[in-house]
Amino acid sequence: MTELAKLPGIGRKTAQRLTFYLLKQPVETATRLAEAIRTVAAGDGCGECGTLTDEDPCAICRDPRRDATLLCVVEESSDVTAIERAGRFRAAITCWRPLSPLEGVGPEALHLDRLMERWRTGERGCGK
Ligand SMILES: [Zn+2]
């Protein structure tokens, strides 16, 4: 319960309520939740678009209605959420780390060639 209460927006009472809920569930429920949290914390995410998610590929990349020739490049997974919340954008979306020489992220780390190939061909799978 202490760890749940450390999450943003979750106070002591909500953490207690979540704990009691989990205690009433089959152990598989808690195991799936723990694995989802581990996946997000490890930064694994979607292998196609780089969005932090516990599914690979993510729901956006699996969506056959997406126009893969239109590619929206965002910096953070939270940006994907904001765009998806608008509900009108049907392009493929990919997360791309910004240049950060101090963190060792130079142009070669961005794999811009794969991003351009994905955009040019409309194919998926450019990666993180
Ligand atoms: Zn994806």
mmCIF file of N, CA and C and ligand atoms in Angstrom:
data_model
loop_
_atom_site.group_PDB
_atom_site.id
_atom_site.type_symbol
_atom_site.label_atom_id
_atom_site.label_comp_id
_atom_site.label_asym_id
_atom_site.label_seq_id
_atom_site.Cartn_x
_atom_site.Cartn_y
_atom_site.Cartn_z
ATOM 1 N N MET A 1 0.825 -1.196 0.000
ATOM 2 C CA MET A 1 0.000 0.000 0.000
ATOM 3 C C MET A 1 0.860 1.246 0.000
ATOM 4 N N THR A 2 1.995 1.214 0.683
ATOM 5 C CA THR A 2 2.878 2.372 0.753
ATOM 6 C C THR A 2 3.357 2.775 -0.630
ATOM 7 N N GLU A 3 3.704 1.803 -1.461
ATOM 8 C CA GLU A 3 4.201 2.109 -2.805
ATOM 9 C C GLU A 3 3.092 2.711 -3.667
ATOM 10 N N LEU A 4 1.869 2.221 -3.540
ATOM 11 C CA LEU A 4 0.755 2.782 -4.307
ATOM 12 C C LEU A 4 0.507 4.232 -3.915
ATOM 13 N N ALA A 5 0.640 4.540 -2.644
ATOM 14 C CA ALA A 5 0.383 5.899 -2.163
ATOM 15 C C ALA A 5 1.423 6.889 -2.675
ATOM 16 N N LYS A 6 2.565 6.393 -3.169
ATOM 17 C CA LYS A 6 3.603 7.285 -3.706
ATOM 18 C C LYS A 6 3.296 7.745 -5.126
ATOM 19 N N LEU A 7 2.334 7.080 -5.779
ATOM 20 C CA LEU A 7 2.002 7.442 -7.153
ATOM 21 C C LEU A 7 1.272 8.778 -7.183
ATOM 22 N N PRO A 8 1.514 9.577 -8.236
ATOM 23 C CA PRO A 8 0.853 10.881 -8.303
ATOM 24 C C PRO A 8 -0.663 10.730 -8.398
ATOM 25 N N GLY A 9 -1.351 11.540 -7.651
ATOM 26 C CA GLY A 9 -2.813 11.537 -7.686
ATOM 27 C C GLY A 9 -3.447 10.451 -6.849
ATOM 28 N N ILE A 10 -2.636 9.656 -6.182
ATOM 29 C CA ILE A 10 -3.169 8.580 -5.342
ATOM 30 C C ILE A 10 -2.765 8.850 -3.906
ATOM 31 N N GLY A 11 -3.740 9.159 -3.113
ATOM 32 C CA GLY A 11 -3.475 9.404 -1.696
ATOM 33 C C GLY A 11 -3.603 8.125 -0.898
ATOM 34 N N ARG A 12 -3.522 8.277 0.401
ATOM 35 C CA ARG A 12 -3.554 7.123 1.296
ATOM 36 C C ARG A 12 -4.855 6.327 1.173
ATOM 37 N N LYS A 13 -5.999 7.034 1.099
ATOM 38 C CA LYS A 13 -7.287 6.329 1.026
ATOM 39 C C LYS A 13 -7.428 5.552 -0.279
ATOM 40 N N THR A 14 -7.035 6.178 -1.391
ATOM 41 C CA THR A 14 -7.121 5.480 -2.679
ATOM 42 C C THR A 14 -6.177 4.291 -2.700
ATOM 43 N N ALA A 15 -4.978 4.460 -2.158
ATOM 44 C CA ALA A 15 -4.027 3.346 -2.094
ATOM 45 C C ALA A 15 -4.611 2.194 -1.281
ATOM 46 N N GLN A 16 -5.280 2.530 -0.207
ATOM 47 C CA GLN A 16 -5.905 1.501 0.621
ATOM 48 C C GLN A 16 -7.025 0.791 -0.146
ATOM 49 N N ARG A 17 -7.829 1.573 -0.871
ATOM 50 C CA ARG A 17 -8.921 0.987 -1.657
ATOM 51 C C ARG A 17 -8.368 0.067 -2.752
ATOM 52 N N LEU A 18 -7.304 0.493 -3.439
ATOM 53 C CA LEU A 18 -6.676 -0.335 -4.468
ATOM 54 C C LEU A 18 -6.093 -1.611 -3.865
ATOM 55 N N THR A 19 -5.492 -1.479 -2.712
ATOM 56 C CA THR A 19 -4.913 -2.651 -2.048
ATOM 57 C C THR A 19 -5.994 -3.668 -1.714
ATOM 58 N N PHE A 20 -7.095 -3.209 -1.157
ATOM 59 C CA PHE A 20 -8.185 -4.128 -0.821
ATOM 60 C C PHE A 20 -8.764 -4.757 -2.084
ATOM 61 N N TYR A 21 -8.856 -3.978 -3.142
ATOM 62 C CA TYR A 21 -9.340 -4.530 -4.417
ATOM 63 C C TYR A 21 -8.417 -5.653 -4.886
ATOM 64 N N LEU A 22 -7.114 -5.379 -4.877
ATOM 65 C CA LEU A 22 -6.149 -6.380 -5.347
ATOM 66 C C LEU A 22 -6.162 -7.634 -4.464
ATOM 67 N N LEU A 23 -6.381 -7.447 -3.169
ATOM 68 C CA LEU A 23 -6.416 -8.597 -2.271
ATOM 69 C C LEU A 23 -7.575 -9.540 -2.585
ATOM 70 N N LYS A 24 -8.641 -8.989 -3.173
ATOM 71 C CA LYS A 24 -9.814 -9.803 -3.506
ATOM 72 C C LYS A 24 -9.702 -10.454 -4.884
ATOM 73 N N GLN A 25 -8.676 -10.090 -5.654
ATOM 74 C CA GLN A 25 -8.530 -10.599 -7.014
ATOM 75 C C GLN A 25 -7.650 -11.847 -7.030
ATOM 76 N N PRO A 26 -7.790 -12.641 -8.100
ATOM 77 C CA PRO A 26 -6.864 -13.766 -8.261
ATOM 78 C C PRO A 26 -5.430 -13.236 -8.393
ATOM 79 N N VAL A 27 -4.467 -14.018 -7.990
ATOM 80 C CA VAL A 27 -3.078 -13.581 -8.011
ATOM 81 C C VAL A 27 -2.642 -13.179 -9.427
ATOM 82 N N GLU A 28 -3.287 -13.751 -10.451
ATOM 83 C CA GLU A 28 -2.933 -13.415 -11.838
ATOM 84 C C GLU A 28 -3.197 -11.944 -12.142
ATOM 85 N N THR A 29 -4.216 -11.369 -11.516
ATOM 86 C CA THR A 29 -4.520 -9.953 -11.736
ATOM 87 C C THR A 29 -3.355 -9.091 -11.263
ATOM 88 N N ALA A 30 -2.876 -9.353 -10.056
ATOM 89 C CA ALA A 30 -1.746 -8.584 -9.531
ATOM 90 C C ALA A 30 -0.485 -8.839 -10.339
ATOM 91 N N THR A 31 -0.325 -10.071 -10.814
ATOM 92 C CA THR A 31 0.853 -10.403 -11.621
ATOM 93 C C THR A 31 0.838 -9.634 -12.936
ATOM 94 N N ARG A 32 -0.325 -9.572 -13.594
ATOM 95 C CA ARG A 32 -0.424 -8.813 -14.851
ATOM 96 C C ARG A 32 -0.162 -7.330 -14.609
ATOM 97 N N LEU A 33 -0.698 -6.791 -13.517
ATOM 98 C CA LEU A 33 -0.474 -5.388 -13.179
ATOM 99 C C LEU A 33 1.017 -5.131 -12.934
ATOM 100 N N ALA A 34 1.639 -6.016 -12.185
ATOM 101 C CA ALA A 34 3.071 -5.859 -11.898
ATOM 102 C C ALA A 34 3.886 -5.918 -13.182
ATOM 103 N N GLU A 35 3.517 -6.821 -14.087
ATOM 104 C CA GLU A 35 4.257 -6.937 -15.361
ATOM 105 C C GLU A 35 4.054 -5.687 -16.215
ATOM 106 N N ALA A 36 2.834 -5.157 -16.224
ATOM 107 C CA ALA A 36 2.579 -3.930 -16.984
ATOM 108 C C ALA A 36 3.395 -2.772 -16.433
ATOM 109 N N ILE A 37 3.468 -2.662 -15.128
ATOM 110 C CA ILE A 37 4.258 -1.599 -14.496
ATOM 111 C C ILE A 37 5.740 -1.809 -14.792
ATOM 112 N N ARG A 38 6.214 -3.042 -14.746
ATOM 113 C CA ARG A 38 7.616 -3.329 -15.040
ATOM 114 C C ARG A 38 7.952 -2.952 -16.481
ATOM 115 N N THR A 39 7.049 -3.290 -17.405
ATOM 116 C CA THR A 39 7.278 -2.984 -18.814
ATOM 117 C C THR A 39 7.402 -1.481 -19.032
ATOM 118 N N VAL A 40 6.486 -0.730 -18.439
ATOM 119 C CA VAL A 40 6.519 0.725 -18.599
ATOM 120 C C VAL A 40 7.767 1.302 -17.934
ATOM 121 N N ALA A 41 8.099 0.829 -16.739
ATOM 122 C CA ALA A 41 9.275 1.341 -16.027
ATOM 123 C C ALA A 41 10.562 1.032 -16.767
ATOM 124 N N ALA A 42 10.608 -0.118 -17.446
ATOM 125 C CA ALA A 42 11.805 -0.498 -18.188
ATOM 126 C C ALA A 42 11.913 0.258 -19.501
ATOM 127 N N GLY A 43 10.832 0.944 -19.877
ATOM 128 C CA GLY A 43 10.870 1.718 -21.115
ATOM 129 C C GLY A 43 10.796 0.848 -22.348
ATOM 130 N N ASP A 44 10.308 -0.385 -22.197
ATOM 131 C CA ASP A 44 10.225 -1.298 -23.336
ATOM 132 C C ASP A 44 9.285 -0.732 -24.405
ATOM 133 N N GLY A 45 8.045 -0.590 -24.058
ATOM 134 C CA GLY A 45 7.081 0.013 -24.952
ATOM 135 C C GLY A 45 6.896 -0.715 -26.268
ATOM 136 N N CYS A 46 6.299 -0.015 -27.201
ATOM 137 C CA CYS A 46 6.006 -0.556 -28.524
ATOM 138 C C CYS A 46 7.277 -0.567 -29.370
ATOM 139 N N GLY A 47 7.598 -1.703 -29.926
ATOM 140 C CA GLY A 47 8.794 -1.832 -30.752
ATOM 141 C C GLY A 47 8.670 -1.132 -32.088
ATOM 142 N N GLU A 48 7.448 -0.788 -32.489
ATOM 143 C CA GLU A 48 7.253 -0.131 -33.781
ATOM 144 C C GLU A 48 7.304 1.377 -33.673
ATOM 145 N N CYS A 49 6.642 1.941 -32.676
ATOM 146 C CA CYS A 49 6.544 3.397 -32.621
ATOM 147 C C CYS A 49 7.267 4.007 -31.421
ATOM 148 N N GLY A 50 7.653 3.182 -30.457
ATOM 149 C CA GLY A 50 8.386 3.705 -29.315
ATOM 150 C C GLY A 50 7.516 4.234 -28.195
ATOM 151 N N THR A 51 6.206 4.186 -28.363
ATOM 152 C CA THR A 51 5.318 4.652 -27.308
ATOM 153 C C THR A 51 5.415 3.734 -26.094
ATOM 154 N N LEU A 52 5.465 4.325 -24.912
ATOM 155 C CA LEU A 52 5.483 3.523 -23.697
ATOM 156 C C LEU A 52 4.124 2.887 -23.505
ATOM 157 N N THR A 53 4.105 1.582 -23.519
ATOM 158 C CA THR A 53 2.878 0.823 -23.371
ATOM 159 C C THR A 53 3.240 -0.577 -22.921
ATOM 160 N N ASP A 54 2.265 -1.310 -22.453
ATOM 161 C CA ASP A 54 2.535 -2.696 -22.078
ATOM 162 C C ASP A 54 2.174 -3.651 -23.196
ATOM 163 N N GLU A 55 1.873 -3.104 -24.383
ATOM 164 C CA GLU A 55 1.554 -3.948 -25.527
ATOM 165 C C GLU A 55 2.569 -3.693 -26.639
ATOM 166 N N ASP A 56 2.981 -4.748 -27.318
ATOM 167 C CA ASP A 56 3.923 -4.599 -28.427
ATOM 168 C C ASP A 56 3.510 -5.517 -29.569
ATOM 169 N N PRO A 57 3.025 -5.004 -30.679
ATOM 170 C CA PRO A 57 2.837 -3.591 -30.973
ATOM 171 C C PRO A 57 1.642 -3.009 -30.229
ATOM 172 N N CYS A 58 1.632 -1.702 -30.115
ATOM 173 C CA CYS A 58 0.576 -1.014 -29.389
ATOM 174 C C CYS A 58 -0.712 -0.984 -30.215
ATOM 175 N N ALA A 59 -1.789 -0.544 -29.596
ATOM 176 C CA ALA A 59 -3.091 -0.504 -30.259
ATOM 177 C C ALA A 59 -3.063 0.421 -31.479
ATOM 178 N N ILE A 60 -2.294 1.484 -31.415
ATOM 179 C CA ILE A 60 -2.218 2.416 -32.547
ATOM 180 C C ILE A 60 -1.548 1.728 -33.728
ATOM 181 N N CYS A 61 -0.443 1.041 -33.488
ATOM 182 C CA CYS A 61 0.278 0.366 -34.569
ATOM 183 C C CYS A 61 -0.505 -0.834 -35.113
ATOM 184 N N ARG A 62 -1.375 -1.423 -34.301
ATOM 185 C CA ARG A 62 -2.188 -2.549 -34.771
ATOM 186 C C ARG A 62 -3.429 -2.083 -35.526
ATOM 187 N N ASP A 63 -3.765 -0.819 -35.426
ATOM 188 C CA ASP A 63 -4.995 -0.298 -36.011
ATOM 189 C C ASP A 63 -4.873 -0.235 -37.542
ATOM 190 N N PRO A 64 -5.593 -1.078 -38.266
ATOM 191 C CA PRO A 64 -5.474 -1.105 -39.727
ATOM 192 C C PRO A 64 -6.065 0.132 -40.411
ATOM 193 N N ARG A 65 -6.808 0.935 -39.658
ATOM 194 C CA ARG A 65 -7.413 2.138 -40.250
ATOM 195 C C ARG A 65 -6.443 3.312 -40.293
ATOM 196 N N ARG A 66 -5.266 3.140 -39.702
ATOM 197 C CA ARG A 66 -4.284 4.229 -39.703
ATOM 198 C C ARG A 66 -3.684 4.395 -41.088
ATOM 199 N N ASP A 67 -3.467 5.623 -41.473
ATOM 200 C CA ASP A 67 -2.790 5.929 -42.722
ATOM 201 C C ASP A 67 -1.293 6.010 -42.424
ATOM 202 N N ALA A 68 -0.575 4.919 -42.726
ATOM 203 C CA ALA A 68 0.847 4.838 -42.383
ATOM 204 C C ALA A 68 1.702 5.773 -43.231
ATOM 205 N N THR A 69 1.116 6.386 -44.276
ATOM 206 C CA THR A 69 1.891 7.338 -45.067
ATOM 207 C C THR A 69 1.891 8.717 -44.407
ATOM 208 N N LEU A 70 1.028 8.910 -43.430
ATOM 209 C CA LEU A 70 1.032 10.126 -42.630
ATOM 210 C C LEU A 70 1.650 9.774 -41.286
ATOM 211 N N LEU A 71 2.719 10.432 -40.948
ATOM 212 C CA LEU A 71 3.431 10.085 -39.728
ATOM 213 C C LEU A 71 3.540 11.306 -38.829
ATOM 214 N N CYS A 72 3.051 11.190 -37.626
ATOM 215 C CA CYS A 72 3.140 12.254 -36.632
ATOM 216 C C CYS A 72 4.272 11.900 -35.675
ATOM 217 N N VAL A 73 5.258 12.736 -35.577
ATOM 218 C CA VAL A 73 6.402 12.482 -34.697
ATOM 219 C C VAL A 73 6.245 13.336 -33.452
ATOM 220 N N VAL A 74 6.264 12.683 -32.311
ATOM 221 C CA VAL A 74 6.134 13.376 -31.037
ATOM 222 C C VAL A 74 7.324 13.018 -30.152
ATOM 223 N N GLU A 75 7.488 13.771 -29.092
ATOM 224 C CA GLU A 75 8.632 13.550 -28.217
ATOM 225 C C GLU A 75 8.326 12.583 -27.079
ATOM 226 N N GLU A 76 7.144 12.672 -26.539
ATOM 227 C CA GLU A 76 6.806 11.891 -25.347
ATOM 228 C C GLU A 76 5.557 11.055 -25.577
ATOM 229 N N SER A 77 5.473 9.948 -24.862
ATOM 230 C CA SER A 77 4.279 9.118 -24.933
ATOM 231 C C SER A 77 3.042 9.885 -24.483
ATOM 232 N N SER A 78 3.217 10.819 -23.570
ATOM 233 C CA SER A 78 2.078 11.623 -23.131
ATOM 234 C C SER A 78 1.541 12.485 -24.271
ATOM 235 N N ASP A 79 2.400 12.826 -25.231
ATOM 236 C CA ASP A 79 1.942 13.572 -26.401
ATOM 237 C C ASP A 79 1.023 12.707 -27.261
ATOM 238 N N VAL A 80 1.341 11.414 -27.353
ATOM 239 C CA VAL A 80 0.493 10.485 -28.098
ATOM 240 C C VAL A 80 -0.895 10.439 -27.458
ATOM 241 N N THR A 81 -0.918 10.377 -26.152
ATOM 242 C CA THR A 81 -2.191 10.341 -25.432
ATOM 243 C C THR A 81 -3.016 11.590 -25.735
ATOM 244 N N ALA A 82 -2.369 12.737 -25.734
ATOM 245 C CA ALA A 82 -3.089 13.988 -25.999
ATOM 246 C C ALA A 82 -3.656 13.998 -27.415
ATOM 247 N N ILE A 83 -2.876 13.536 -28.375
ATOM 248 C CA ILE A 83 -3.344 13.505 -29.768
ATOM 249 C C ILE A 83 -4.483 12.510 -29.918
ATOM 250 N N GLU A 84 -4.337 11.351 -29.299
ATOM 251 C CA GLU A 84 -5.380 10.337 -29.404
ATOM 252 C C GLU A 84 -6.671 10.783 -28.725
ATOM 253 N N ARG A 85 -6.547 11.560 -27.670
ATOM 254 C CA ARG A 85 -7.726 12.052 -26.966
ATOM 255 C C ARG A 85 -8.565 12.948 -27.870
ATOM 256 N N ALA A 86 -7.913 13.647 -28.786
ATOM 257 C CA ALA A 86 -8.646 14.500 -29.726
ATOM 258 C C ALA A 86 -9.514 13.643 -30.644
ATOM 259 N N GLY A 87 -9.059 12.420 -30.952
ATOM 260 C CA GLY A 87 -9.891 11.457 -31.649
ATOM 261 C C GLY A 87 -10.078 11.651 -33.131
ATOM 262 N N ARG A 88 -9.396 12.569 -33.756
ATOM 263 C CA ARG A 88 -9.612 12.816 -35.173
ATOM 264 C C ARG A 88 -8.378 12.541 -36.030
ATOM 265 N N PHE A 89 -7.267 12.251 -35.407
ATOM 266 C CA PHE A 89 -6.023 12.097 -36.138
ATOM 267 C C PHE A 89 -5.833 10.627 -36.475
ATOM 268 N N ARG A 90 -5.775 10.270 -37.734
ATOM 269 C CA ARG A 90 -5.721 8.870 -38.146
ATOM 270 C C ARG A 90 -4.357 8.470 -38.689
ATOM 271 N N ALA A 91 -3.357 9.287 -38.481
ATOM 272 C CA ALA A 91 -2.015 8.950 -38.960
ATOM 273 C C ALA A 91 -1.330 8.003 -37.989
ATOM 274 N N ALA A 92 -0.281 7.371 -38.484
ATOM 275 C CA ALA A 92 0.585 6.611 -37.592
ATOM 276 C C ALA A 92 1.314 7.610 -36.707
ATOM 277 N N ILE A 93 1.678 7.184 -35.534
ATOM 278 C CA ILE A 93 2.355 8.067 -34.587
ATOM 279 C C ILE A 93 3.620 7.383 -34.124
ATOM 280 N N THR A 94 4.655 8.143 -33.951
ATOM 281 C CA THR A 94 5.875 7.556 -33.416
ATOM 282 C C THR A 94 6.511 8.512 -32.425
ATOM 283 N N CYS A 95 7.119 7.957 -31.404
ATOM 284 C CA CYS A 95 7.827 8.751 -30.405
ATOM 285 C C CYS A 95 9.300 8.777 -30.762
ATOM 286 N N TRP A 96 9.879 9.915 -30.697
ATOM 287 C CA TRP A 96 11.277 10.039 -31.060
ATOM 288 C C TRP A 96 11.991 10.858 -30.021
ATOM 289 N N ARG A 97 13.078 10.331 -29.522
ATOM 290 C CA ARG A 97 13.839 11.062 -28.517
ATOM 291 C C ARG A 97 14.429 12.315 -29.138
ATOM 292 N N PRO A 98 14.467 13.397 -28.400
ATOM 293 C CA PRO A 98 15.096 14.606 -28.927
ATOM 294 C C PRO A 98 16.619 14.490 -28.855
ATOM 295 N N LEU A 99 17.283 15.277 -29.656
ATOM 296 C CA LEU A 99 18.741 15.330 -29.574
ATOM 297 C C LEU A 99 19.139 15.776 -28.175
ATOM 298 N N SER A 100 20.125 15.128 -27.624
ATOM 299 C CA SER A 100 20.604 15.502 -26.302
ATOM 300 C C SER A 100 22.073 15.106 -26.195
ATOM 301 N N PRO A 101 22.969 15.943 -26.740
ATOM 302 C CA PRO A 101 24.395 15.596 -26.710
ATOM 303 C C PRO A 101 24.924 15.332 -25.305
ATOM 304 N N LEU A 102 24.396 16.015 -24.312
ATOM 305 C CA LEU A 102 24.861 15.797 -22.946
ATOM 306 C C LEU A 102 24.503 14.409 -22.426
ATOM 307 N N GLU A 103 23.438 13.828 -23.004
ATOM 308 C CA GLU A 103 23.039 12.470 -22.616
ATOM 309 C C GLU A 103 23.499 11.438 -23.636
ATOM 310 N N GLY A 104 24.331 11.881 -24.575
ATOM 311 C CA GLY A 104 24.860 10.966 -25.577
ATOM 312 C C GLY A 104 23.892 10.621 -26.687
ATOM 313 N N VAL A 105 22.864 11.429 -26.871
ATOM 314 C CA VAL A 105 21.891 11.194 -27.932
ATOM 315 C C VAL A 105 22.197 12.164 -29.072
ATOM 316 N N GLY A 106 22.943 11.668 -30.042
ATOM 317 C CA GLY A 106 23.280 12.458 -31.216
ATOM 318 C C GLY A 106 22.412 12.062 -32.386
ATOM 319 N N PRO A 107 22.645 12.664 -33.548
ATOM 320 C CA PRO A 107 21.818 12.362 -34.730
ATOM 321 C C PRO A 107 21.796 10.878 -35.084
ATOM 322 N N GLU A 108 22.932 10.175 -34.894
ATOM 323 C CA GLU A 108 22.976 8.746 -35.237
ATOM 324 C C GLU A 108 22.056 7.916 -34.353
ATOM 325 N N ALA A 109 21.819 8.350 -33.128
ATOM 326 C CA ALA A 109 20.961 7.612 -32.193
ATOM 327 C C ALA A 109 19.483 7.750 -32.556
ATOM 328 N N LEU A 110 19.174 8.726 -33.367
ATOM 329 C CA LEU A 110 17.772 8.964 -33.713
ATOM 330 C C LEU A 110 17.279 8.068 -34.843
ATOM 331 N N HIS A 111 18.196 7.448 -35.568
ATOM 332 C CA HIS A 111 17.832 6.567 -36.678
ATOM 333 C C HIS A 111 16.882 7.284 -37.640
ATOM 334 N N LEU A 112 17.279 8.473 -38.031
ATOM 335 C CA LEU A 112 16.429 9.263 -38.919
ATOM 336 C C LEU A 112 16.209 8.579 -40.263
ATOM 337 N N ASP A 113 17.188 7.769 -40.678
ATOM 338 C CA ASP A 113 17.027 7.056 -41.943
ATOM 339 C C ASP A 113 15.825 6.119 -41.888
ATOM 340 N N ARG A 114 15.652 5.444 -40.754
ATOM 341 C CA ARG A 114 14.493 4.548 -40.613
ATOM 342 C C ARG A 114 13.193 5.334 -40.539
ATOM 343 N N LEU A 115 13.237 6.483 -39.861
ATOM 344 C CA LEU A 115 12.039 7.322 -39.790
ATOM 345 C C LEU A 115 11.641 7.782 -41.191
ATOM 346 N N MET A 116 12.606 8.238 -41.982
ATOM 347 C CA MET A 116 12.298 8.703 -43.336
ATOM 348 C C MET A 116 11.797 7.545 -44.194
ATOM 349 N N GLU A 117 12.372 6.358 -44.028
ATOM 350 C CA GLU A 117 11.927 5.196 -44.797
ATOM 351 C C GLU A 117 10.494 4.829 -44.417
ATOM 352 N N ARG A 118 10.202 4.901 -43.136
ATOM 353 C CA ARG A 118 8.839 4.592 -42.692
ATOM 354 C C ARG A 118 7.852 5.580 -43.301
ATOM 355 N N TRP A 119 8.219 6.834 -43.291
ATOM 356 C CA TRP A 119 7.327 7.850 -43.843
ATOM 357 C C TRP A 119 7.190 7.686 -45.350
ATOM 358 N N ARG A 120 8.320 7.399 -46.037
ATOM 359 C CA ARG A 120 8.310 7.300 -47.493
ATOM 360 C C ARG A 120 7.492 6.098 -47.967
ATOM 361 N N THR A 121 7.646 4.972 -47.301
ATOM 362 C CA THR A 121 6.990 3.756 -47.768
ATOM 363 C C THR A 121 5.660 3.492 -47.087
ATOM 364 N N GLY A 122 5.413 4.166 -45.992
ATOM 365 C CA GLY A 122 4.192 3.905 -45.251
ATOM 366 C C GLY A 122 4.258 2.610 -44.482
ATOM 367 N N GLU A 123 5.460 2.022 -44.410
ATOM 368 C CA GLU A 123 5.614 0.778 -43.665
ATOM 369 C C GLU A 123 5.855 1.079 -42.202
ATOM 370 N N ARG A 124 5.593 0.081 -41.401
ATOM 371 C CA ARG A 124 5.790 0.247 -39.974
ATOM 372 C C ARG A 124 7.099 -0.405 -39.582
ATOM 373 N N GLY A 125 7.494 -0.161 -38.349
ATOM 374 C CA GLY A 125 8.650 -0.873 -37.814
ATOM 375 C C GLY A 125 9.909 -0.061 -37.737
ATOM 376 N N CYS A 126 9.805 1.248 -37.557
ATOM 377 C CA CYS A 126 11.018 2.054 -37.497
ATOM 378 C C CYS A 126 11.674 1.967 -36.130
ATOM 379 N N GLY A 127 10.951 1.596 -35.107
ATOM 380 C CA GLY A 127 11.561 1.410 -33.790
ATOM 381 C C GLY A 127 11.748 2.691 -33.021
ATOM 382 N N LYS A 128 12.441 2.545 -31.922
ATOM 383 C CA LYS A 128 12.615 3.658 -30.984
ATOM 384 C C LYS A 128 13.736 4.555 -31.420
HETATM 385 ZN ZN ZN B 1 3.121 1.467 -31.540
#
